[in-house]
Tab-separated table of C-alpha atoms in Angstrom:
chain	number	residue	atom	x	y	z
A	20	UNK	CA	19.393	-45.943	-54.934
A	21	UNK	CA	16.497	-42.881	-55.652
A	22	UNK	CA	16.316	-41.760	-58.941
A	23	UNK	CA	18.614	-38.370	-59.371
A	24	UNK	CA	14.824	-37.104	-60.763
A	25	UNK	CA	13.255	-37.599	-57.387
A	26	UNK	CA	16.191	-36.194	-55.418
A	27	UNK	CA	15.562	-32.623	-57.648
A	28	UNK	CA	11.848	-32.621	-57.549
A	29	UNK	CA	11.891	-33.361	-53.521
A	30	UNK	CA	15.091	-30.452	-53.439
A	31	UNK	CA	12.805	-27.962	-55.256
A	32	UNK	CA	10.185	-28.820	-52.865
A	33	UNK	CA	11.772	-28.003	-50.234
A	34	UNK	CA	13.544	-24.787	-50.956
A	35	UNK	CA	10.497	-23.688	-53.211
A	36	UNK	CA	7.758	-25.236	-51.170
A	37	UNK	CA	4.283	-25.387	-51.759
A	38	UNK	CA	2.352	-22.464	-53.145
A	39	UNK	CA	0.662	-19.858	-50.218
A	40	UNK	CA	-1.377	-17.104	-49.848
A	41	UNK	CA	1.426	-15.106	-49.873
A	42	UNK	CA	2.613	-16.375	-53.057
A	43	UNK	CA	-0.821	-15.008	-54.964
A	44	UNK	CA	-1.616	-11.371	-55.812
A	45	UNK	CA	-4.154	-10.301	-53.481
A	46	UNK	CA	-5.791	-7.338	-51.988
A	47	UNK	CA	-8.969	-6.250	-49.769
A	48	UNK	CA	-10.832	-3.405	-49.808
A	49	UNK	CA	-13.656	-2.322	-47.101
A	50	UNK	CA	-13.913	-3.586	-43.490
A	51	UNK	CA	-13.094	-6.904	-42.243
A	52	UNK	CA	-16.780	-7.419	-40.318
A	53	UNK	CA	-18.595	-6.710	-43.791
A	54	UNK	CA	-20.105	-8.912	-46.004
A	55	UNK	CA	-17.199	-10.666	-47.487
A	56	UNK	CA	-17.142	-10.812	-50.864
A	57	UNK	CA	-14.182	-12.819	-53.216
A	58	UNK	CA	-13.914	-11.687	-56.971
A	59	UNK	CA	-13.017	-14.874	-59.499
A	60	UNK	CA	-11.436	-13.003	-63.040
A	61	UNK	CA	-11.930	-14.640	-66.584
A	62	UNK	CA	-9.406	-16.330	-68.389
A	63	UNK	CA	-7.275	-18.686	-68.603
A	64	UNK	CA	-4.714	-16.306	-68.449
A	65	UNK	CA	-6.287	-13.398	-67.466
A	66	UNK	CA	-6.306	-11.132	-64.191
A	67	UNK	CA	-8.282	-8.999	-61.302
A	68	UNK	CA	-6.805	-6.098	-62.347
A	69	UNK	CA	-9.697	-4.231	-64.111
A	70	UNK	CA	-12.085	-5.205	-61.853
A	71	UNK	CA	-9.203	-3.771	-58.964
A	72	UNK	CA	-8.781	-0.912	-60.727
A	73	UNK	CA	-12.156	0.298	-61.434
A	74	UNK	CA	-15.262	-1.308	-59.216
A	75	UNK	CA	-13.195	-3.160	-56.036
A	76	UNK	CA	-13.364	-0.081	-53.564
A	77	UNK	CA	-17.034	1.864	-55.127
A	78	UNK	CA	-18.495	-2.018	-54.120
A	79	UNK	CA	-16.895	-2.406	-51.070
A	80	UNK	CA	-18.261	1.638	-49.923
A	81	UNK	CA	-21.398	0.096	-49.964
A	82	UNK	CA	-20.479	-2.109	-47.409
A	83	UNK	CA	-18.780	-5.122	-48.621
A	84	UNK	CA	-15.006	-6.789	-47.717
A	85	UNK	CA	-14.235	-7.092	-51.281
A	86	UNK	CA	-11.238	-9.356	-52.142
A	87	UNK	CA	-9.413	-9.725	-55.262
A	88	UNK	CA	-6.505	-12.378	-56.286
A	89	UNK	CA	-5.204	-13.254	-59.718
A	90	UNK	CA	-4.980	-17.284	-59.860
A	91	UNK	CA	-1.788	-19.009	-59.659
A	92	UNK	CA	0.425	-18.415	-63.276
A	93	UNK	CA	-2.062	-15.755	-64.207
A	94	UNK	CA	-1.759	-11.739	-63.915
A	95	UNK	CA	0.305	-10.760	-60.810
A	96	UNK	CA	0.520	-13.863	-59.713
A	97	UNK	CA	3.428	-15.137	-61.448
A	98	UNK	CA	4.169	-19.200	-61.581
A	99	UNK	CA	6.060	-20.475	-64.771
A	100	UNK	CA	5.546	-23.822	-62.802
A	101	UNK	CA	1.406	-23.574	-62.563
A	102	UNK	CA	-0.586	-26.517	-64.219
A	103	UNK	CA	-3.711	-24.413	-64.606
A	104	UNK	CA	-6.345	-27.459	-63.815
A	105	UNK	CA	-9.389	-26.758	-61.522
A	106	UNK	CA	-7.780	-28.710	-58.745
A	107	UNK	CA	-4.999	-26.031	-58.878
A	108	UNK	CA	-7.524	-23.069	-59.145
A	109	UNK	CA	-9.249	-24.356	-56.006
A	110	UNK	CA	-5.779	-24.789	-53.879
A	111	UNK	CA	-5.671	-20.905	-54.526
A	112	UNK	CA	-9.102	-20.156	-53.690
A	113	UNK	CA	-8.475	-22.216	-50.205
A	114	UNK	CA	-5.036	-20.039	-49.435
A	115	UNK	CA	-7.026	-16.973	-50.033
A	116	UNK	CA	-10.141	-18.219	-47.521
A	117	UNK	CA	-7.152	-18.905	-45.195
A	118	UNK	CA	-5.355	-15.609	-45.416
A	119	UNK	CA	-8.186	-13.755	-44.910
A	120	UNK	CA	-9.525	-15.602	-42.393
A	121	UNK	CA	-13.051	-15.704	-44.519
A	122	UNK	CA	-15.406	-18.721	-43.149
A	123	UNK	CA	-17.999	-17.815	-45.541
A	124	UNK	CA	-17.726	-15.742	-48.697
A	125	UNK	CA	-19.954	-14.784	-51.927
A	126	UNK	CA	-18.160	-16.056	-54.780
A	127	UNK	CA	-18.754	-13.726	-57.842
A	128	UNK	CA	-17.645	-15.604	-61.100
A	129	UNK	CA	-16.677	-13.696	-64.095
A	130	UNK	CA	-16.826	-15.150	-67.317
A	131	UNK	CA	-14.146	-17.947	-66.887
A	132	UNK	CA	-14.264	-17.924	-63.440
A	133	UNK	CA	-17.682	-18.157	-63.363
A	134	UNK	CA	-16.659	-22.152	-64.330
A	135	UNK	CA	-14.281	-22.230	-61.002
A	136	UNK	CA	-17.234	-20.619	-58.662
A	137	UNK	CA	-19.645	-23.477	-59.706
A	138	UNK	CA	-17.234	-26.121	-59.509
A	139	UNK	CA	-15.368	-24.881	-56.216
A	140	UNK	CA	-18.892	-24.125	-54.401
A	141	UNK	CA	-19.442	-28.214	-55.770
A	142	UNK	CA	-16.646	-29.217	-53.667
A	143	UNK	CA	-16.572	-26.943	-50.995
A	144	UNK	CA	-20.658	-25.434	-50.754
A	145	UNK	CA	-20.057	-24.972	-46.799
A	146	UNK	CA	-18.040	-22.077	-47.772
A	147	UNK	CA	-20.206	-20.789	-50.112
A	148	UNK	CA	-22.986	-17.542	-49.353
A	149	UNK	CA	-23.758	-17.385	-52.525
A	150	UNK	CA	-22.617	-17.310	-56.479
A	151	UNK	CA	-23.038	-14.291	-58.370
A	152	UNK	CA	-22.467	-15.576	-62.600
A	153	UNK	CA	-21.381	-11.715	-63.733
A	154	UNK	CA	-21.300	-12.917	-67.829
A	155	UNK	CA	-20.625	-15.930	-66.324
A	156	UNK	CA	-19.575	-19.305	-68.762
A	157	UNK	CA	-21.639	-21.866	-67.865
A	158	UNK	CA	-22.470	-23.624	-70.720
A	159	UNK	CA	-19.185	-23.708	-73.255
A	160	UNK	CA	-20.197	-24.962	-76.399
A	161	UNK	CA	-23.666	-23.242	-75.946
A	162	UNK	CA	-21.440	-20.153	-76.398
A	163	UNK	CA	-19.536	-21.425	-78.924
A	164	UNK	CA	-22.263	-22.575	-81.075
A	165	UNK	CA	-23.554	-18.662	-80.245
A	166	UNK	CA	-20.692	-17.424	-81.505
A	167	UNK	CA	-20.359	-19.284	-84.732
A	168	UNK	CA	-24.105	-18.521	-85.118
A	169	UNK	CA	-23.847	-14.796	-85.222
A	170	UNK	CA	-20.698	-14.643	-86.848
A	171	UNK	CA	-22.395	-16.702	-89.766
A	172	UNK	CA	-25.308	-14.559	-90.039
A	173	UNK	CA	-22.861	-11.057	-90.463
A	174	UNK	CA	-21.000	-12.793	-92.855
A	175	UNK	CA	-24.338	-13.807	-95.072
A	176	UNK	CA	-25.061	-10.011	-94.056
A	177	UNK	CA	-21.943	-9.143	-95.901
A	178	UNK	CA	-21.495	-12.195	-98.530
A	179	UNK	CA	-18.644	-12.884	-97.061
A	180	UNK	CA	-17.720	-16.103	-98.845
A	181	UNK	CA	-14.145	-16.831	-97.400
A	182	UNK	CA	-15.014	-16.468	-93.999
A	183	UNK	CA	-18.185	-18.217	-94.443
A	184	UNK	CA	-16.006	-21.376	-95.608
A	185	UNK	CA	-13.608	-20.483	-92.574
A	186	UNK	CA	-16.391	-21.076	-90.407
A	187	UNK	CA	-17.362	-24.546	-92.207
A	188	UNK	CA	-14.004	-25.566	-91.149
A	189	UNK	CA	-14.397	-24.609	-88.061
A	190	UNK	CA	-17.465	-26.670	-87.165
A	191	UNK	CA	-15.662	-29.800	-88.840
A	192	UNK	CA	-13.061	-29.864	-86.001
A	193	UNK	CA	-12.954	-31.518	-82.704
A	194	UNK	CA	-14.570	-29.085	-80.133
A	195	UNK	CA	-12.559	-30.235	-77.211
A	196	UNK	CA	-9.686	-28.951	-79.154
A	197	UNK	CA	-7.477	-25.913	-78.125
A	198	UNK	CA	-7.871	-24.965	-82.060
A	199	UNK	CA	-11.483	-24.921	-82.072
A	200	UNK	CA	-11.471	-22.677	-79.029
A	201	UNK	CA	-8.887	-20.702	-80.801
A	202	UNK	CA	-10.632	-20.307	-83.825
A	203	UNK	CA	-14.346	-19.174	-81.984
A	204	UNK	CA	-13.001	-16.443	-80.088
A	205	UNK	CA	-10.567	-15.189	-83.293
A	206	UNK	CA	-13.953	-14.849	-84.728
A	207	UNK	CA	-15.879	-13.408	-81.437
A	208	UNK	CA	-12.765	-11.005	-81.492
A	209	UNK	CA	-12.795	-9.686	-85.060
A	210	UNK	CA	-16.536	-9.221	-84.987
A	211	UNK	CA	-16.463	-6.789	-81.320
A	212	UNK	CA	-18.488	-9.396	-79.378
A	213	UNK	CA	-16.932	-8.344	-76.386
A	214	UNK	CA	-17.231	-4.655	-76.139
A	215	UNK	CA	-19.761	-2.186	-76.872
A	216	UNK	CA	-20.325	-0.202	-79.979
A	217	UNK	CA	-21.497	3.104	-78.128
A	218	UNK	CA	-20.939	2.711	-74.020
A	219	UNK	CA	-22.460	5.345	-72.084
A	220	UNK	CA	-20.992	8.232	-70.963
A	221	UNK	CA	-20.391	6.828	-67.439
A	222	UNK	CA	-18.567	3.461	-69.234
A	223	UNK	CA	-16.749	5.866	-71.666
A	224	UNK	CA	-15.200	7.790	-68.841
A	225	UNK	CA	-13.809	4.616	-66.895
A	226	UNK	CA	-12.457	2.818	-70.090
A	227	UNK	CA	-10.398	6.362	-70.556
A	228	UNK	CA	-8.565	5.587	-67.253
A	229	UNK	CA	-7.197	2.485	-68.930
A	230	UNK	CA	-4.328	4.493	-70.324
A	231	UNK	CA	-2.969	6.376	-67.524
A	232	UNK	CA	-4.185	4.276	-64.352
A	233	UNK	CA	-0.805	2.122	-63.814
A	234	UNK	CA	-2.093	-1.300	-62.564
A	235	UNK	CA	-3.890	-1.778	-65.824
A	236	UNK	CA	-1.136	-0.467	-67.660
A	237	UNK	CA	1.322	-2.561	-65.937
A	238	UNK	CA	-0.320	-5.330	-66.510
A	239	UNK	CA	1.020	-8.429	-68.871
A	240	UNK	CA	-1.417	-11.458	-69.566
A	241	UNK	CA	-0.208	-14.961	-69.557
A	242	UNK	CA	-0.825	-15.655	-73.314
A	243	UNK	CA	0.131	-19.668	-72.469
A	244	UNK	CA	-2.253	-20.011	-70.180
A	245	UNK	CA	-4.853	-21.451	-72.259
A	246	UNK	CA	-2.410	-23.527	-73.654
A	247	UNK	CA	-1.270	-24.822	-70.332
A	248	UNK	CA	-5.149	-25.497	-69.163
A	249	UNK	CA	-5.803	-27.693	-72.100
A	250	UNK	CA	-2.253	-29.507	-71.475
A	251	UNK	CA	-2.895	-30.542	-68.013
A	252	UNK	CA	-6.585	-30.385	-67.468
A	253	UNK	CA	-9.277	-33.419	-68.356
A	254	UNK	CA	-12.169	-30.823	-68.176
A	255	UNK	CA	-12.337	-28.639	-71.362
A	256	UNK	CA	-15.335	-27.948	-73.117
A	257	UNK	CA	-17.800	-28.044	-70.065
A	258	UNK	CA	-21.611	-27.177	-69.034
A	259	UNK	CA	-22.378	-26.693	-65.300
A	260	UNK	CA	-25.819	-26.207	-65.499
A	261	UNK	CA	-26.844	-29.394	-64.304
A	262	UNK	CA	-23.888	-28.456	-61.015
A	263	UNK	CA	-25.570	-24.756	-60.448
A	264	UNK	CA	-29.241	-26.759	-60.608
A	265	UNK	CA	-28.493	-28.855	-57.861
A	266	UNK	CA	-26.489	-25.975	-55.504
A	267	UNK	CA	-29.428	-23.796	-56.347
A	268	UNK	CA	-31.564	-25.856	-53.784
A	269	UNK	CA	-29.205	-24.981	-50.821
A	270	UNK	CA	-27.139	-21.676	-51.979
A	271	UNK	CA	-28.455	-18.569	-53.723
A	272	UNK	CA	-27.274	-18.326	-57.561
A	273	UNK	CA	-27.997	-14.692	-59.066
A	274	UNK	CA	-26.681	-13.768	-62.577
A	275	UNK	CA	-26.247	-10.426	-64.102
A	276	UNK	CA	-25.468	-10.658	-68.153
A	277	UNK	CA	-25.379	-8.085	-70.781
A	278	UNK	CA	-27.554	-7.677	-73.479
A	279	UNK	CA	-24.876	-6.963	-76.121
A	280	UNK	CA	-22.611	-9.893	-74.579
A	281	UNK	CA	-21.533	-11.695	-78.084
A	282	UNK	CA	-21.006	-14.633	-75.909
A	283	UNK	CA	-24.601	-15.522	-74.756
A	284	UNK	CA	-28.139	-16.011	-77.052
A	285	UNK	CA	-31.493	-15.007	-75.261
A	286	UNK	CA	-32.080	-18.940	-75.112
A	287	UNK	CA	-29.318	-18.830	-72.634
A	288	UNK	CA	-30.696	-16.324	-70.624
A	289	UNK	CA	-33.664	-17.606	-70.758
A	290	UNK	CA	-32.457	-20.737	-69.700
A	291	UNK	CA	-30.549	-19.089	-66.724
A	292	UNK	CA	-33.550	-17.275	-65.341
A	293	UNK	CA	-35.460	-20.517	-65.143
A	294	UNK	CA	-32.456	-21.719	-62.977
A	295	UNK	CA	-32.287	-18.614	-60.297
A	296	UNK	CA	-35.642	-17.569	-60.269
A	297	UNK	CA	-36.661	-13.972	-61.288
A	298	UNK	CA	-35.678	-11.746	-59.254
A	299	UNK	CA	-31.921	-13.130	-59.327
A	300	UNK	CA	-31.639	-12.583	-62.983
A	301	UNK	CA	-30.699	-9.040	-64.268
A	302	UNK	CA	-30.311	-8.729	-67.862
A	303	UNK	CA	-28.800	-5.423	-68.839
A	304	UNK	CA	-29.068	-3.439	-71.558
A	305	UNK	CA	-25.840	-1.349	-73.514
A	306	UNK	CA	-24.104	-3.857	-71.380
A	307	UNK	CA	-21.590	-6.005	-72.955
A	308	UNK	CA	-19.028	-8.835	-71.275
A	309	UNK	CA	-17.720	-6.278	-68.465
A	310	UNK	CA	-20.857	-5.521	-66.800
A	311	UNK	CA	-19.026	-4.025	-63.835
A	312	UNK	CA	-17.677	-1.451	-66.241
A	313	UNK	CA	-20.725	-0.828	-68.695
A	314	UNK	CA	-23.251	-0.698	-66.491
A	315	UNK	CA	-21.129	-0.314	-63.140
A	316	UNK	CA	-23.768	1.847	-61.116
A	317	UNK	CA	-26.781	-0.827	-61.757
A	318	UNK	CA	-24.502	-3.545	-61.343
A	319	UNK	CA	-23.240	-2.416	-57.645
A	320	UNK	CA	-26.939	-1.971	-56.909
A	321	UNK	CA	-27.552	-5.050	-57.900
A	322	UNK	CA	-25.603	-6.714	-55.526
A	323	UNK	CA	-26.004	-4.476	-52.980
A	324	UNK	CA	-29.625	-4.908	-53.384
A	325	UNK	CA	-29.685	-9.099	-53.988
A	326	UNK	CA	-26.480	-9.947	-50.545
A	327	UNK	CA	-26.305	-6.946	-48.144
């Protein structure tokens, strides 16, 4: 007799049925027969939506097919089922090839996704015109150790004893732990190591759309997600530098970081540049994490300049 168990989960499979492109949030901007370009957004947990809202269409009026997609249980793209593991993340990436009918795409990978662009172009580097890291993860606990290095010296700045013992604790604990992660980016947070102190006037003037433009204000992150990703998935705390070193040899890899990115030391960059080569490194200044918003005009010549 089958197990009443198996009789649901095949049921559920069969009225539910696998996940498709149809399923995921998605949307294209620009012409079909243009360079075809596929946005990955940070996260765990996280979304297109302010890369949609703000630099999707001025990039793809220089003459790109730009397409954007929130990953499965993330943003739009709702799943209360989703496992969140890479293998999952590239099953979406796959449907979206498919329903675009994309042979060949550059992959840009932001922040988090940066992780799933390596790893997916690892898998699948036939598919693959190039990876563009845009403040990019690529080494985790290089950034965390960045982090807690910083952090430490404004506290010392400050004489901040109690948070100087918080961080002690902090380096005592396992760092494949979802509490260590936790605990880093409470710190990154608090300390404004993702934004910019003074943005220019051109940055200023987008982030002031945040308000009244109604995709980002519609929008609700998946605060589980993380969470769910640590659950299910084997690969945690991460470095794909030795991955990128070896696709390097057969597929382009450019980078664009921001100076006053809390996330990543000059030894970093440094380290980067070595791996792309000169001239696919850009290193911007009054540039935070979102490059595409605090320095959007460079950073659209910058690609337009490096793929078209």
């Amino acid at each position: 007799m089958h197990s009443p168990n198996l009789l649901i989960a095949a049921l559920l499979f069969f009225f539910v049925g696998p996940p498709t492109a149809q399923s995921l949030y998605s949307r294209a901007f620009g012409k079909v027969t243009d360079e075809p370009i596929i946005f990955l957004h940070g996260g765990p947990g996280s979304s297109s939506v302010y890369f949609e809202a703000t630099t999707a269409q001025k990039l793809a009026d220089e003459g790109f097919y730009v397409v954007v997609y929130d990953r499965r249980g993330e943003g739009r793209s709702k799943d209360s089922t989703a496992r969140m593991t890479y293998e999952e993340f590239f099953e979406d990436l796959n449907l979206i090839y498919q329903k675009y009918r994309i042979p060949q795409a550059h992959l840009i990978g932001f922040s988090f996704g940066g992780l799933v662009a390596t790893l997916y172009a690892e898998q699948q580097p036939s598919r693959v015109k190039s990876i563009i890291l845009v403040s990019a993860l690529v080494s985790q606990q290089e950034s965390y150790n960045t982090i807690l290095d910083s952090v430490a010296r404004i506290y010392i700045d400050q004489n901040d004893v109690a948070s100087l013992a918080a961080l002690n604790k902090i380096r005592e604990m396992d760092t494949h732990s979802l509490d260590y992660r936790t605990a880093v980016f409470a710190h990154a947070s608090r300390n404004g190591f993702f934004n910019l102190s003074q943005p220019d006037p051109e940055a200023r003037q987008i982030y002031s759309t945040y308000l009244s433009d109604t995709l980002i204000a519609n929008y609700v992150k998946n605060d589980r997600a993380v969470e769910t990703l640590w659950k299910n998935e084997a690969r945690k705390n991460i470095d794909v530098i030795p991955t990128l070193t070896k696709l390097a040899v057969t597929i382009p890899v450019y980078a664009v970081y921001g100076k006053q990115d809390g996330l990543y030391s000059r030894h970093q960059i440094t380290a980067l540049q070595k791996l792309t080569g000169r001239t696919r490194m850009q290193y911007l200044d009054n540039c935070s994490h979102t490059v595409f918003i605090d320095q959007q005009a460079k950073f659209i010549g910058i690609l337009r300049d490096w793929i078209k």
